[in-house]
PDB file of C-alpha atoms in Angstrom:
ATOM      1  CA  UNK A   1       0.000   0.000   0.000  1.00  0.00           C
ATOM      2  CA  UNK A   2       2.837   2.401   0.845  1.00  0.00           C
ATOM      3  CA  UNK A   3       4.359   1.639  -2.543  1.00  0.00           C
ATOM      4  CA  UNK A   4       1.043   2.435  -4.227  1.00  0.00           C
ATOM      5  CA  UNK A   5       0.785   5.714  -2.292  1.00  0.00           C
ATOM      6  CA  UNK A   6       4.235   6.766  -3.504  1.00  0.00           C
ATOM      7  CA  UNK A   7       3.465   5.665  -7.062  1.00  0.00           C
ATOM      8  CA  UNK A   8       0.175   7.533  -7.503  1.00  0.00           C
ATOM      9  CA  UNK A   9       1.597  11.082  -7.037  1.00  0.00           C
ATOM     10  CA  UNK A  10       4.252  10.315  -9.634  1.00  0.00           C
ATOM     11  CA  UNK A  11       1.586   9.174 -12.109  1.00  0.00           C
ATOM     12  CA  UNK A  12      -0.448  12.285 -11.362  1.00  0.00           C
ATOM     13  CA  UNK A  13       2.583  14.518 -11.927  1.00  0.00           C
ATOM     14  CA  UNK A  14       3.325  12.845 -15.253  1.00  0.00           C
ATOM     15  CA  UNK A  15      -0.332  13.202 -16.290  1.00  0.00           C
ATOM     16  CA  UNK A  16      -0.210  16.911 -15.518  1.00  0.00           C
ATOM     17  CA  UNK A  17       3.046  17.273 -17.441  1.00  0.00           C
ATOM     18  CA  UNK A  18       1.662  15.631 -20.571  1.00  0.00           C
ATOM     19  CA  UNK A  19      -1.623  17.468 -20.243  1.00  0.00           C
ATOM     20  CA  UNK A  20       0.307  20.733 -20.051  1.00  0.00           C
ATOM     21  CA  UNK A  21       2.310  19.847 -23.138  1.00  0.00           C
ATOM     22  CA  UNK A  22      -0.845  18.917 -25.031  1.00  0.00           C
ATOM     23  CA  UNK A  23      -2.528  22.145 -24.024  1.00  0.00           C
ATOM     24  CA  UNK A  24       0.376  24.131 -25.409  1.00  0.00           C
ATOM     25  CA  UNK A  25      -0.129  22.838 -28.950  1.00  0.00           C
ATOM     26  CA  UNK A  26      -2.264  25.295 -30.941  1.00  0.00           C
ATOM     27  CA  UNK A  27      -5.827  24.035 -31.304  1.00  0.00           C
ATOM     28  CA  UNK A  28      -6.382  26.004 -34.532  1.00  0.00           C
ATOM     29  CA  UNK A  29      -2.921  26.735 -35.982  1.00  0.00           C
ATOM     30  CA  UNK A  30      -2.945  29.647 -38.408  1.00  0.00           C
ATOM     31  CA  UNK A  31      -0.330  31.484 -40.417  1.00  0.00           C
ATOM     32  CA  UNK A  32      -1.074  35.046 -41.488  1.00  0.00           C
ATOM     33  CA  UNK A  33       0.473  36.051 -44.810  1.00  0.00           C
ATOM     34  CA  UNK A  34       0.418  39.879 -44.788  1.00  0.00           C
ATOM     35  CA  UNK A  35      -0.233  40.245 -48.538  1.00  0.00           C
ATOM     36  CA  UNK A  36      -2.265  38.780 -51.378  1.00  0.00           C
ATOM     37  CA  UNK A  37      -1.672  35.160 -52.454  1.00  0.00           C
ATOM     38  CA  UNK A  38       1.311  34.344 -54.604  1.00  0.00           C
ATOM     39  CA  UNK A  39       4.143  36.407 -53.110  1.00  0.00           C
ATOM     40  CA  UNK A  40       6.922  35.919 -50.586  1.00  0.00           C
ATOM     41  CA  UNK A  41       4.702  36.023 -47.495  1.00  0.00           C
ATOM     42  CA  UNK A  42       2.481  33.346 -49.017  1.00  0.00           C
ATOM     43  CA  UNK A  43       5.563  31.283 -49.824  1.00  0.00           C
ATOM     44  CA  UNK A  44       6.796  31.637 -46.229  1.00  0.00           C
ATOM     45  CA  UNK A  45       3.488  30.510 -44.712  1.00  0.00           C
ATOM     46  CA  UNK A  46       3.149  27.602 -47.147  1.00  0.00           C
ATOM     47  CA  UNK A  47       6.665  26.476 -46.238  1.00  0.00           C
ATOM     48  CA  UNK A  48       5.762  26.354 -42.542  1.00  0.00           C
ATOM     49  CA  UNK A  49       2.387  24.786 -43.332  1.00  0.00           C
ATOM     50  CA  UNK A  50       4.000  21.870 -45.176  1.00  0.00           C
ATOM     51  CA  UNK A  51       7.077  21.550 -43.015  1.00  0.00           C
ATOM     52  CA  UNK A  52       5.472  21.540 -39.575  1.00  0.00           C
ATOM     53  CA  UNK A  53       2.967  18.842 -40.487  1.00  0.00           C
ATOM     54  CA  UNK A  54       5.550  16.674 -42.279  1.00  0.00           C
ATOM     55  CA  UNK A  55       7.868  16.953 -39.277  1.00  0.00           C
ATOM     56  CA  UNK A  56       4.953  16.008 -36.996  1.00  0.00           C
ATOM     57  CA  UNK A  57       5.573  19.198 -35.037  1.00  0.00           C
ATOM     58  CA  UNK A  58       1.857  19.912 -35.457  1.00  0.00           C
ATOM     59  CA  UNK A  59      -0.811  17.235 -35.250  1.00  0.00           C
ATOM     60  CA  UNK A  60      -3.395  19.519 -36.884  1.00  0.00           C
ATOM     61  CA  UNK A  61      -3.124  21.149 -40.326  1.00  0.00           C
ATOM     62  CA  UNK A  62      -2.301  24.855 -40.309  1.00  0.00           C
ATOM     63  CA  UNK A  63      -4.444  27.187 -42.362  1.00  0.00           C
ATOM     64  CA  UNK A  64      -3.064  30.200 -44.222  1.00  0.00           C
ATOM     65  CA  UNK A  65      -5.010  33.463 -44.141  1.00  0.00           C
ATOM     66  CA  UNK A  66      -4.222  36.572 -46.174  1.00  0.00           C
ATOM     67  CA  UNK A  67      -4.164  40.041 -44.678  1.00  0.00           C
ATOM     68  CA  UNK A  68      -2.832  42.519 -47.282  1.00  0.00           C
ATOM     69  CA  UNK A  69      -2.234  46.150 -46.472  1.00  0.00           C
ATOM     70  CA  UNK A  70       0.809  48.331 -45.999  1.00  0.00           C
ATOM     71  CA  UNK A  71       3.156  45.458 -46.906  1.00  0.00           C
ATOM     72  CA  UNK A  72       2.745  43.945 -43.457  1.00  0.00           C
ATOM     73  CA  UNK A  73       1.481  46.961 -41.496  1.00  0.00           C
ATOM     74  CA  UNK A  74      -2.152  45.849 -41.293  1.00  0.00           C
ATOM     75  CA  UNK A  75      -1.219  42.374 -40.079  1.00  0.00           C
ATOM     76  CA  UNK A  76       1.308  43.714 -37.552  1.00  0.00           C
ATOM     77  CA  UNK A  77      -1.197  46.144 -36.067  1.00  0.00           C
ATOM     78  CA  UNK A  78      -3.941  43.514 -36.028  1.00  0.00           C
ATOM     79  CA  UNK A  79      -1.809  40.987 -34.183  1.00  0.00           C
ATOM     80  CA  UNK A  80      -0.500  43.503 -31.636  1.00  0.00           C
ATOM     81  CA  UNK A  81      -3.759  45.332 -30.959  1.00  0.00           C
ATOM     82  CA  UNK A  82      -6.474  42.735 -31.554  1.00  0.00           C
ATOM     83  CA  UNK A  83      -4.891  39.290 -31.178  1.00  0.00           C
ATOM     84  CA  UNK A  84      -1.943  39.861 -28.827  1.00  0.00           C
ATOM     85  CA  UNK A  85      -2.474  36.681 -26.793  1.00  0.00           C
ATOM     86  CA  UNK A  86      -3.612  34.337 -29.569  1.00  0.00           C
ATOM     87  CA  UNK A  87      -1.224  31.421 -29.367  1.00  0.00           C
ATOM     88  CA  UNK A  88      -2.727  29.808 -32.462  1.00  0.00           C
ATOM     89  CA  UNK A  89      -1.328  32.473 -34.782  1.00  0.00           C
ATOM     90  CA  UNK A  90       2.081  32.969 -36.331  1.00  0.00           C
ATOM     91  CA  UNK A  91       2.610  35.811 -38.823  1.00  0.00           C
ATOM     92  CA  UNK A  92       5.133  35.925 -41.646  1.00  0.00           C
ATOM     93  CA  UNK A  93       7.680  38.718 -41.885  1.00  0.00           C
ATOM     94  CA  UNK A  94      10.566  39.574 -44.169  1.00  0.00           C
ATOM     95  CA  UNK A  95      13.468  41.992 -44.233  1.00  0.00           C
ATOM     96  CA  UNK A  96      11.044  44.362 -45.946  1.00  0.00           C
ATOM     97  CA  UNK A  97       8.876  44.292 -42.826  1.00  0.00           C
ATOM     98  CA  UNK A  98      11.890  45.262 -40.718  1.00  0.00           C
ATOM     99  CA  UNK A  99      12.758  48.088 -43.105  1.00  0.00           C
ATOM    100  CA  UNK A 100       9.214  49.454 -42.800  1.00  0.00           C
ATOM    101  CA  UNK A 101       9.374  49.208 -39.015  1.00  0.00           C
ATOM    102  CA  UNK A 102      12.659  51.148 -39.086  1.00  0.00           C
ATOM    103  CA  UNK A 103      10.877  53.982 -40.895  1.00  0.00           C
ATOM    104  CA  UNK A 104       7.861  54.043 -38.586  1.00  0.00           C
ATOM    105  CA  UNK A 105       5.537  52.697 -41.292  1.00  0.00           C
ATOM    106  CA  UNK A 106       3.861  50.275 -38.905  1.00  0.00           C
ATOM    107  CA  UNK A 107       2.383  53.155 -36.920  1.00  0.00           C
ATOM    108  CA  UNK A 108       3.010  53.381 -33.204  1.00  0.00           C
ATOM    109  CA  UNK A 109       4.396  49.860 -32.968  1.00  0.00           C
ATOM    110  CA  UNK A 110       8.125  49.252 -33.303  1.00  0.00           C
ATOM    111  CA  UNK A 111      10.359  46.178 -33.323  1.00  0.00           C
ATOM    112  CA  UNK A 112       9.694  45.601 -29.610  1.00  0.00           C
ATOM    113  CA  UNK A 113       5.931  45.175 -30.067  1.00  0.00           C
ATOM    114  CA  UNK A 114       5.897  41.428 -30.898  1.00  0.00           C
ATOM    115  CA  UNK A 115       7.692  38.231 -29.918  1.00  0.00           C
ATOM    116  CA  UNK A 116      10.055  37.211 -32.715  1.00  0.00           C
ATOM    117  CA  UNK A 117       9.792  33.476 -33.202  1.00  0.00           C
ATOM    118  CA  UNK A 118      11.818  31.970 -36.046  1.00  0.00           C
ATOM    119  CA  UNK A 119      13.683  32.778 -39.256  1.00  0.00           C
ATOM    120  CA  UNK A 120      13.409  29.842 -41.639  1.00  0.00           C
ATOM    121  CA  UNK A 121      15.208  30.927 -44.791  1.00  0.00           C
ATOM    122  CA  UNK A 122      16.567  33.751 -46.859  1.00  0.00           C
ATOM    123  CA  UNK A 123      16.418  34.932 -50.425  1.00  0.00           C
ATOM    124  CA  UNK A 124      17.867  37.860 -52.380  1.00  0.00           C
ATOM    125  CA  UNK A 125      16.478  40.864 -54.167  1.00  0.00           C
ATOM    126  CA  UNK A 126      16.122  40.672 -57.937  1.00  0.00           C
ATOM    127  CA  UNK A 127      15.399  42.956 -60.871  1.00  0.00           C
ATOM    128  CA  UNK A 128      12.987  41.216 -63.227  1.00  0.00           C
ATOM    129  CA  UNK A 129      11.574  41.911 -66.696  1.00  0.00           C
ATOM    130  CA  UNK A 130       9.352  39.998 -69.070  1.00  0.00           C
ATOM    131  CA  UNK A 131      11.148  37.508 -71.276  1.00  0.00           C
ATOM    132  CA  UNK A 132      10.423  39.672 -74.333  1.00  0.00           C
ATOM    133  CA  UNK A 133      11.738  42.875 -72.726  1.00  0.00           C
ATOM    134  CA  UNK A 134      14.191  45.008 -74.719  1.00  0.00           C
ATOM    135  CA  UNK A 135      16.349  45.192 -71.576  1.00  0.00           C
ATOM    136  CA  UNK A 136      18.761  42.281 -71.814  1.00  0.00           C
ATOM    137  CA  UNK A 137      21.147  43.343 -69.046  1.00  0.00           C
ATOM    138  CA  UNK A 138      21.134  45.555 -65.982  1.00  0.00           C
ATOM    139  CA  UNK A 139      23.329  47.949 -67.956  1.00  0.00           C
ATOM    140  CA  UNK A 140      20.592  48.246 -70.618  1.00  0.00           C
ATOM    141  CA  UNK A 141      18.072  49.180 -67.941  1.00  0.00           C
ATOM    142  CA  UNK A 142      20.354  51.700 -66.253  1.00  0.00           C
ATOM    143  CA  UNK A 143      21.093  53.335 -69.601  1.00  0.00           C
ATOM    144  CA  UNK A 144      17.353  53.705 -70.271  1.00  0.00           C
ATOM    145  CA  UNK A 145      16.800  55.158 -66.800  1.00  0.00           C
ATOM    146  CA  UNK A 146      19.602  57.664 -67.312  1.00  0.00           C
ATOM    147  CA  UNK A 147      18.151  58.751 -70.637  1.00  0.00           C
ATOM    148  CA  UNK A 148      14.484  59.001 -69.622  1.00  0.00           C
ATOM    149  CA  UNK A 149      13.984  57.958 -65.977  1.00  0.00           C
ATOM    150  CA  UNK A 150      10.271  58.740 -65.975  1.00  0.00           C
ATOM    151  CA  UNK A 151       9.530  56.576 -68.992  1.00  0.00           C
ATOM    152  CA  UNK A 152      10.346  53.198 -67.394  1.00  0.00           C
ATOM    153  CA  UNK A 153       7.585  52.017 -65.043  1.00  0.00           C
ATOM    154  CA  UNK A 154       8.954  50.023 -62.104  1.00  0.00           C
ATOM    155  CA  UNK A 155       6.667  47.907 -59.948  1.00  0.00           C
ATOM    156  CA  UNK A 156       7.591  47.477 -56.297  1.00  0.00           C
ATOM    157  CA  UNK A 157       6.001  45.967 -53.244  1.00  0.00           C
ATOM    158  CA  UNK A 158       5.035  49.060 -51.273  1.00  0.00           C
ATOM    159  CA  UNK A 159       5.598  52.755 -51.703  1.00  0.00           C
ATOM    160  CA  UNK A 160       8.724  54.916 -51.479  1.00  0.00           C
ATOM    161  CA  UNK A 161      11.001  53.530 -48.782  1.00  0.00           C
ATOM    162  CA  UNK A 162       9.881  49.928 -49.129  1.00  0.00           C
ATOM    163  CA  UNK A 163      12.340  47.081 -49.583  1.00  0.00           C
ATOM    164  CA  UNK A 164      11.677  46.834 -53.319  1.00  0.00           C
ATOM    165  CA  UNK A 165      11.956  50.609 -53.696  1.00  0.00           C
ATOM    166  CA  UNK A 166      15.216  50.570 -51.742  1.00  0.00           C
ATOM    167  CA  UNK A 167      16.715  47.964 -54.082  1.00  0.00           C
ATOM    168  CA  UNK A 168      16.221  50.097 -57.185  1.00  0.00           C
ATOM    169  CA  UNK A 169      17.080  53.312 -55.316  1.00  0.00           C
ATOM    170  CA  UNK A 170      20.445  51.834 -54.338  1.00  0.00           C
ATOM    171  CA  UNK A 171      21.057  50.693 -57.921  1.00  0.00           C
ATOM    172  CA  UNK A 172      20.068  54.120 -59.253  1.00  0.00           C
ATOM    173  CA  UNK A 173      22.371  55.842 -56.795  1.00  0.00           C
ATOM    174  CA  UNK A 174      25.241  53.552 -57.834  1.00  0.00           C
ATOM    175  CA  UNK A 175      24.551  54.515 -61.463  1.00  0.00           C
ATOM    176  CA  UNK A 176      24.478  58.228 -60.708  1.00  0.00           C
ATOM    177  CA  UNK A 177      20.690  58.531 -61.080  1.00  0.00           C
ATOM    178  CA  UNK A 178      18.527  60.306 -58.515  1.00  0.00           C
ATOM    179  CA  UNK A 179      16.007  57.827 -57.053  1.00  0.00           C
ATOM    180  CA  UNK A 180      13.465  60.676 -56.957  1.00  0.00           C
ATOM    181  CA  UNK A 181      13.386  60.661 -60.768  1.00  0.00           C
ATOM    182  CA  UNK A 182      12.296  57.043 -61.006  1.00  0.00           C
ATOM    183  CA  UNK A 183       8.686  56.160 -61.782  1.00  0.00           C
ATOM    184  CA  UNK A 184       7.172  53.632 -59.399  1.00  0.00           C
ATOM    185  CA  UNK A 185       3.893  51.780 -59.137  1.00  0.00           C
ATOM    186  CA  UNK A 186       3.202  50.585 -55.587  1.00  0.00           C
ATOM    187  CA  UNK A 187       1.890  47.014 -55.450  1.00  0.00           C
ATOM    188  CA  UNK A 188       1.066  44.626 -52.629  1.00  0.00           C
ATOM    189  CA  UNK A 189       3.831  42.040 -52.698  1.00  0.00           C
ATOM    190  CA  UNK A 190       5.519  39.719 -55.161  1.00  0.00           C
ATOM    191  CA  UNK A 191       2.342  38.136 -56.481  1.00  0.00           C
ATOM    192  CA  UNK A 192       0.969  41.459 -57.698  1.00  0.00           C
ATOM    193  CA  UNK A 193       4.354  42.449 -59.140  1.00  0.00           C
ATOM    194  CA  UNK A 194       4.416  39.262 -61.217  1.00  0.00           C
ATOM    195  CA  UNK A 195       0.838  39.788 -62.420  1.00  0.00           C
ATOM    196  CA  UNK A 196       1.510  43.424 -63.377  1.00  0.00           C
ATOM    197  CA  UNK A 197       4.771  42.570 -65.127  1.00  0.00           C
ATOM    198  CA  UNK A 198       3.344  39.703 -67.166  1.00  0.00           C
ATOM    199  CA  UNK A 199       0.316  41.821 -67.993  1.00  0.00           C
ATOM    200  CA  UNK A 200       2.484  44.622 -69.383  1.00  0.00           C
ATOM    201  CA  UNK A 201       1.344  47.186 -66.806  1.00  0.00           C
ATOM    202  CA  UNK A 202       4.929  47.702 -65.623  1.00  0.00           C
ATOM    203  CA  UNK A 203       8.216  47.243 -67.475  1.00  0.00           C
ATOM    204  CA  UNK A 204      10.413  46.256 -64.528  1.00  0.00           C
ATOM    205  CA  UNK A 205       9.752  44.377 -61.300  1.00  0.00           C
ATOM    206  CA  UNK A 206      11.855  45.087 -58.244  1.00  0.00           C
ATOM    207  CA  UNK A 207      11.255  41.831 -56.476  1.00  0.00           C
ATOM    208  CA  UNK A 208      12.738  38.712 -54.904  1.00  0.00           C
ATOM    209  CA  UNK A 209      14.403  35.845 -56.721  1.00  0.00           C
ATOM    210  CA  UNK A 210      12.362  33.256 -54.794  1.00  0.00           C
ATOM    211  CA  UNK A 211       9.125  34.855 -55.995  1.00  0.00           C
ATOM    212  CA  UNK A 212      10.401  35.049 -59.569  1.00  0.00           C
ATOM    213  CA  UNK A 213      11.934  31.650 -60.279  1.00  0.00           C
ATOM    214  CA  UNK A 214       8.691  29.802 -61.129  1.00  0.00           C
ATOM    215  CA  UNK A 215       8.031  32.341 -63.912  1.00  0.00           C
ATOM    216  CA  UNK A 216      11.686  32.325 -64.968  1.00  0.00           C
ATOM    217  CA  UNK A 217      11.608  28.534 -65.302  1.00  0.00           C
ATOM    218  CA  UNK A 218       8.362  28.820 -67.263  1.00  0.00           C
ATOM    219  CA  UNK A 219      10.114  31.156 -69.721  1.00  0.00           C
ATOM    220  CA  UNK A 220       7.866  34.129 -68.940  1.00  0.00           C
ATOM    221  CA  UNK A 221      10.339  36.312 -67.008  1.00  0.00           C
ATOM    222  CA  UNK A 222      14.047  37.105 -67.050  1.00  0.00           C
ATOM    223  CA  UNK A 223      16.190  38.253 -64.132  1.00  0.00           C
ATOM    224  CA  UNK A 224      18.562  41.073 -65.085  1.00  0.00           C
ATOM    225  CA  UNK A 225      20.400  40.893 -61.776  1.00  0.00           C
ATOM    226  CA  UNK A 226      20.241  39.105 -58.462  1.00  0.00           C
ATOM    227  CA  UNK A 227      21.340  41.206 -55.481  1.00  0.00           C
ATOM    228  CA  UNK A 228      23.557  38.574 -53.893  1.00  0.00           C
ATOM    229  CA  UNK A 229      27.230  38.850 -53.095  1.00  0.00           C
ATOM    230  CA  UNK A 230      28.108  35.998 -55.473  1.00  0.00           C
ATOM    231  CA  UNK A 231      26.273  34.050 -58.157  1.00  0.00           C
ATOM    232  CA  UNK A 232      23.799  31.556 -56.757  1.00  0.00           C
ATOM    233  CA  UNK A 233      24.513  27.956 -57.668  1.00  0.00           C
ATOM    234  CA  UNK A 234      21.028  26.469 -57.612  1.00  0.00           C
ATOM    235  CA  UNK A 235      19.688  24.972 -60.869  1.00  0.00           C
ATOM    236  CA  UNK A 236      18.348  27.754 -63.046  1.00  0.00           C
ATOM    237  CA  UNK A 237      20.126  30.445 -61.037  1.00  0.00           C
ATOM    238  CA  UNK A 238      23.761  29.902 -61.971  1.00  0.00           C
ATOM    239  CA  UNK A 239      23.328  31.805 -65.228  1.00  0.00           C
ATOM    240  CA  UNK A 240      21.818  34.868 -63.534  1.00  0.00           C
ATOM    241  CA  UNK A 241      24.446  37.603 -63.047  1.00  0.00           C
ATOM    242  CA  UNK A 242      24.767  39.591 -59.853  1.00  0.00           C
ATOM    243  CA  UNK A 243      24.493  43.363 -59.811  1.00  0.00           C
ATOM    244  CA  UNK A 244      28.044  43.468 -58.439  1.00  0.00           C
ATOM    245  CA  UNK A 245      29.575  41.699 -61.419  1.00  0.00           C
ATOM    246  CA  UNK A 246      27.786  44.178 -63.703  1.00  0.00           C
ATOM    247  CA  UNK A 247      29.397  47.118 -61.930  1.00  0.00           C
ATOM    248  CA  UNK A 248      26.759  47.985 -59.309  1.00  0.00           C
ATOM    249  CA  UNK A 249      27.854  47.177 -55.767  1.00  0.00           C
ATOM    250  CA  UNK A 250      24.398  46.456 -54.333  1.00  0.00           C
ATOM    251  CA  UNK A 251      23.506  43.426 -52.198  1.00  0.00           C
ATOM    252  CA  UNK A 252      20.102  42.864 -50.608  1.00  0.00           C
ATOM    253  CA  UNK A 253      19.340  39.788 -48.516  1.00  0.00           C
ATOM    254  CA  UNK A 254      15.692  38.955 -47.784  1.00  0.00           C
ATOM    255  CA  UNK A 255      15.255  37.077 -44.500  1.00  0.00           C
ATOM    256  CA  UNK A 256      11.943  35.275 -44.012  1.00  0.00           C
ATOM    257  CA  UNK A 257      10.352  34.140 -40.784  1.00  0.00           C
ATOM    258  CA  UNK A 258       7.600  34.506 -38.201  1.00  0.00           C
ATOM    259  CA  UNK A 259       6.514  36.393 -35.101  1.00  0.00           C
ATOM    260  CA  UNK A 260       3.709  35.952 -32.567  1.00  0.00           C
ATOM    261  CA  UNK A 261       1.668  38.389 -30.508  1.00  0.00           C
ATOM    262  CA  UNK A 262       3.242  40.185 -27.536  1.00  0.00           C
ATOM    263  CA  UNK A 263       1.036  38.477 -24.928  1.00  0.00           C
ATOM    264  CA  UNK A 264       1.295  34.922 -26.182  1.00  0.00           C
ATOM    265  CA  UNK A 265       2.079  32.811 -23.110  1.00  0.00           C
ATOM    266  CA  UNK A 266       5.580  31.526 -22.457  1.00  0.00           C
ATOM    267  CA  UNK A 267       4.222  27.979 -22.713  1.00  0.00           C
ATOM    268  CA  UNK A 268       2.674  28.575 -26.131  1.00  0.00           C
ATOM    269  CA  UNK A 269       5.753  30.440 -27.361  1.00  0.00           C
ATOM    270  CA  UNK A 270       7.981  27.583 -26.154  1.00  0.00           C
ATOM    271  CA  UNK A 271       5.854  25.097 -28.076  1.00  0.00           C
ATOM    272  CA  UNK A 272       6.208  27.052 -31.332  1.00  0.00           C
ATOM    273  CA  UNK A 273       9.932  27.571 -30.761  1.00  0.00           C
ATOM    274  CA  UNK A 274      10.503  23.856 -30.127  1.00  0.00           C
ATOM    275  CA  UNK A 275       8.489  23.054 -33.258  1.00  0.00           C
ATOM    276  CA  UNK A 276      10.662  25.334 -35.399  1.00  0.00           C
ATOM    277  CA  UNK A 277      13.879  24.107 -33.769  1.00  0.00           C
ATOM    278  CA  UNK A 278      12.865  20.589 -34.759  1.00  0.00           C
ATOM    279  CA  UNK A 279      11.888  21.733 -38.233  1.00  0.00           C
ATOM    280  CA  UNK A 280      15.083  23.644 -38.934  1.00  0.00           C
ATOM    281  CA  UNK A 281      17.198  20.613 -37.983  1.00  0.00           C
ATOM    282  CA  UNK A 282      15.328  18.377 -40.434  1.00  0.00           C
ATOM    283  CA  UNK A 283      16.787  17.261 -43.764  1.00  0.00           C
ATOM    284  CA  UNK A 284      13.260  17.001 -45.137  1.00  0.00           C
ATOM    285  CA  UNK A 285      12.702  20.677 -44.344  1.00  0.00           C
ATOM    286  CA  UNK A 286      15.986  21.594 -46.040  1.00  0.00           C
ATOM    287  CA  UNK A 287      14.603  19.883 -49.141  1.00  0.00           C
ATOM    288  CA  UNK A 288      11.303  21.792 -48.895  1.00  0.00           C
ATOM    289  CA  UNK A 289      13.142  25.078 -48.441  1.00  0.00           C
ATOM    290  CA  UNK A 290      15.282  24.435 -51.504  1.00  0.00           C
ATOM    291  CA  UNK A 291      12.202  23.551 -53.575  1.00  0.00           C
ATOM    292  CA  UNK A 292      10.870  27.007 -52.741  1.00  0.00           C
ATOM    293  CA  UNK A 293      14.130  28.633 -53.880  1.00  0.00           C
ATOM    294  CA  UNK A 294      15.117  29.739 -50.370  1.00  0.00           C
ATOM    295  CA  UNK A 295      18.548  29.500 -48.790  1.00  0.00           C
ATOM    296  CA  UNK A 296      19.461  28.460 -45.227  1.00  0.00           C
ATOM    297  CA  UNK A 297      18.878  30.875 -42.357  1.00  0.00           C
ATOM    298  CA  UNK A 298      17.993  29.238 -39.052  1.00  0.00           C
ATOM    299  CA  UNK A 299      17.363  31.487 -36.054  1.00  0.00           C
ATOM    300  CA  UNK A 300      14.846  31.074 -33.243  1.00  0.00           C
ATOM    301  CA  UNK A 301      13.997  32.777 -29.965  1.00  0.00           C
ATOM    302  CA  UNK A 302      16.668  35.089 -28.514  1.00  0.00           C
ATOM    303  CA  UNK A 303      18.970  34.623 -31.523  1.00  0.00           C
ATOM    304  CA  UNK A 304      16.290  35.889 -33.878  1.00  0.00           C
ATOM    305  CA  UNK A 305      15.342  38.723 -31.523  1.00  0.00           C
ATOM    306  CA  UNK A 306      18.968  39.946 -31.516  1.00  0.00           C
ATOM    307  CA  UNK A 307      19.155  39.622 -35.320  1.00  0.00           C
ATOM    308  CA  UNK A 308      15.953  41.633 -35.799  1.00  0.00           C
ATOM    309  CA  UNK A 309      17.071  44.440 -33.477  1.00  0.00           C
ATOM    310  CA  UNK A 310      20.443  44.672 -35.253  1.00  0.00           C
ATOM    311  CA  UNK A 311      18.843  44.730 -38.720  1.00  0.00           C
ATOM    312  CA  UNK A 312      16.275  47.379 -37.766  1.00  0.00           C
ATOM    313  CA  UNK A 313      19.070  49.600 -36.460  1.00  0.00           C
ATOM    314  CA  UNK A 314      20.971  49.120 -39.743  1.00  0.00           C
ATOM    315  CA  UNK A 315      17.884  49.897 -41.797  1.00  0.00           C
ATOM    316  CA  UNK A 316      17.248  53.072 -39.808  1.00  0.00           C
ATOM    317  CA  UNK A 317      20.712  54.261 -40.749  1.00  0.00           C
ATOM    318  CA  UNK A 318      20.122  53.357 -44.396  1.00  0.00           C
ATOM    319  CA  UNK A 319      16.768  55.150 -44.370  1.00  0.00           C
ATOM    320  CA  UNK A 320      18.424  58.278 -42.965  1.00  0.00           C
ATOM    321  CA  UNK A 321      20.882  58.231 -45.870  1.00  0.00           C
ATOM    322  CA  UNK A 322      17.945  58.373 -48.300  1.00  0.00           C
ATOM    323  CA  UNK A 323      16.076  60.965 -46.241  1.00  0.00           C
ATOM    324  CA  UNK A 324      13.262  58.579 -45.357  1.00  0.00           C
ATOM    325  CA  UNK A 325      13.313  57.914 -41.615  1.00  0.00           C
ATOM    326  CA  UNK A 326      12.085  60.130 -38.827  1.00  0.00           C
ATOM    327  CA  UNK A 327      14.881  61.365 -36.608  1.00  0.00           C
TER     328      UNK A 327
END
């Protein structure tokens, strides 16, 4: 009997432990993509959606919802103000989100307003045209911009100061062209850029190579330059020149990942973090990430928080140089 008495509390403790772990798993897992379907945020959510279920880190399928507006601003404000404690929800972000935060474009909320969860991959900026475009090289495009900068319509995700705007502004500056002379059309993410480019509504897309590769492989688009430090070696990418090798020293890395609301419990946050730690260590996930044209970047919890704070500070300095950020 004394043995039974000592055994029962241990069983009860284990039951509570497993019950607590089960309770931490999201009952209705959801990923918010802060743009229309088809762009980088969609790609990021779909990557987590597939990867987490395949890795058995989630026992329930995760739905993807779309919340376009302000290239991430609407989603950020919604999560912070209306769903701050919702442990079911993760929201996709990119380096473009951090650049907008650095400029105060997310309203009164800054980089400290959410809990940064995981970075799952990275891509690089790209300058894209239709396959039948008269611009065969980045030099061709820069020459046209120098001659008549207002004649070439450039589509970018977001308005002046956005990540896509910054890419072409840096290229223009390197070519001796004032970014203020360029003609932009503000669109909501990579999906809309692709649609506008293929439809002939814009002549150039300032975008992301991960967004563009499906259309490049289909023969509908051509990349004039990828904004990586060196040529990328993936199939289909090795022939794409960098901006640097064409004489324009511009590099733009596009980190992709997730955050959760500021009041999500430590238990729920720990569950998500453990799920992404497991995912990022998986060879199957590495395969999924490569299929989506992303490159390795694995940061979770405090490591990601430190990375985000450092990047936002760097972007604030960059924005000051272009006269964009509030002092």
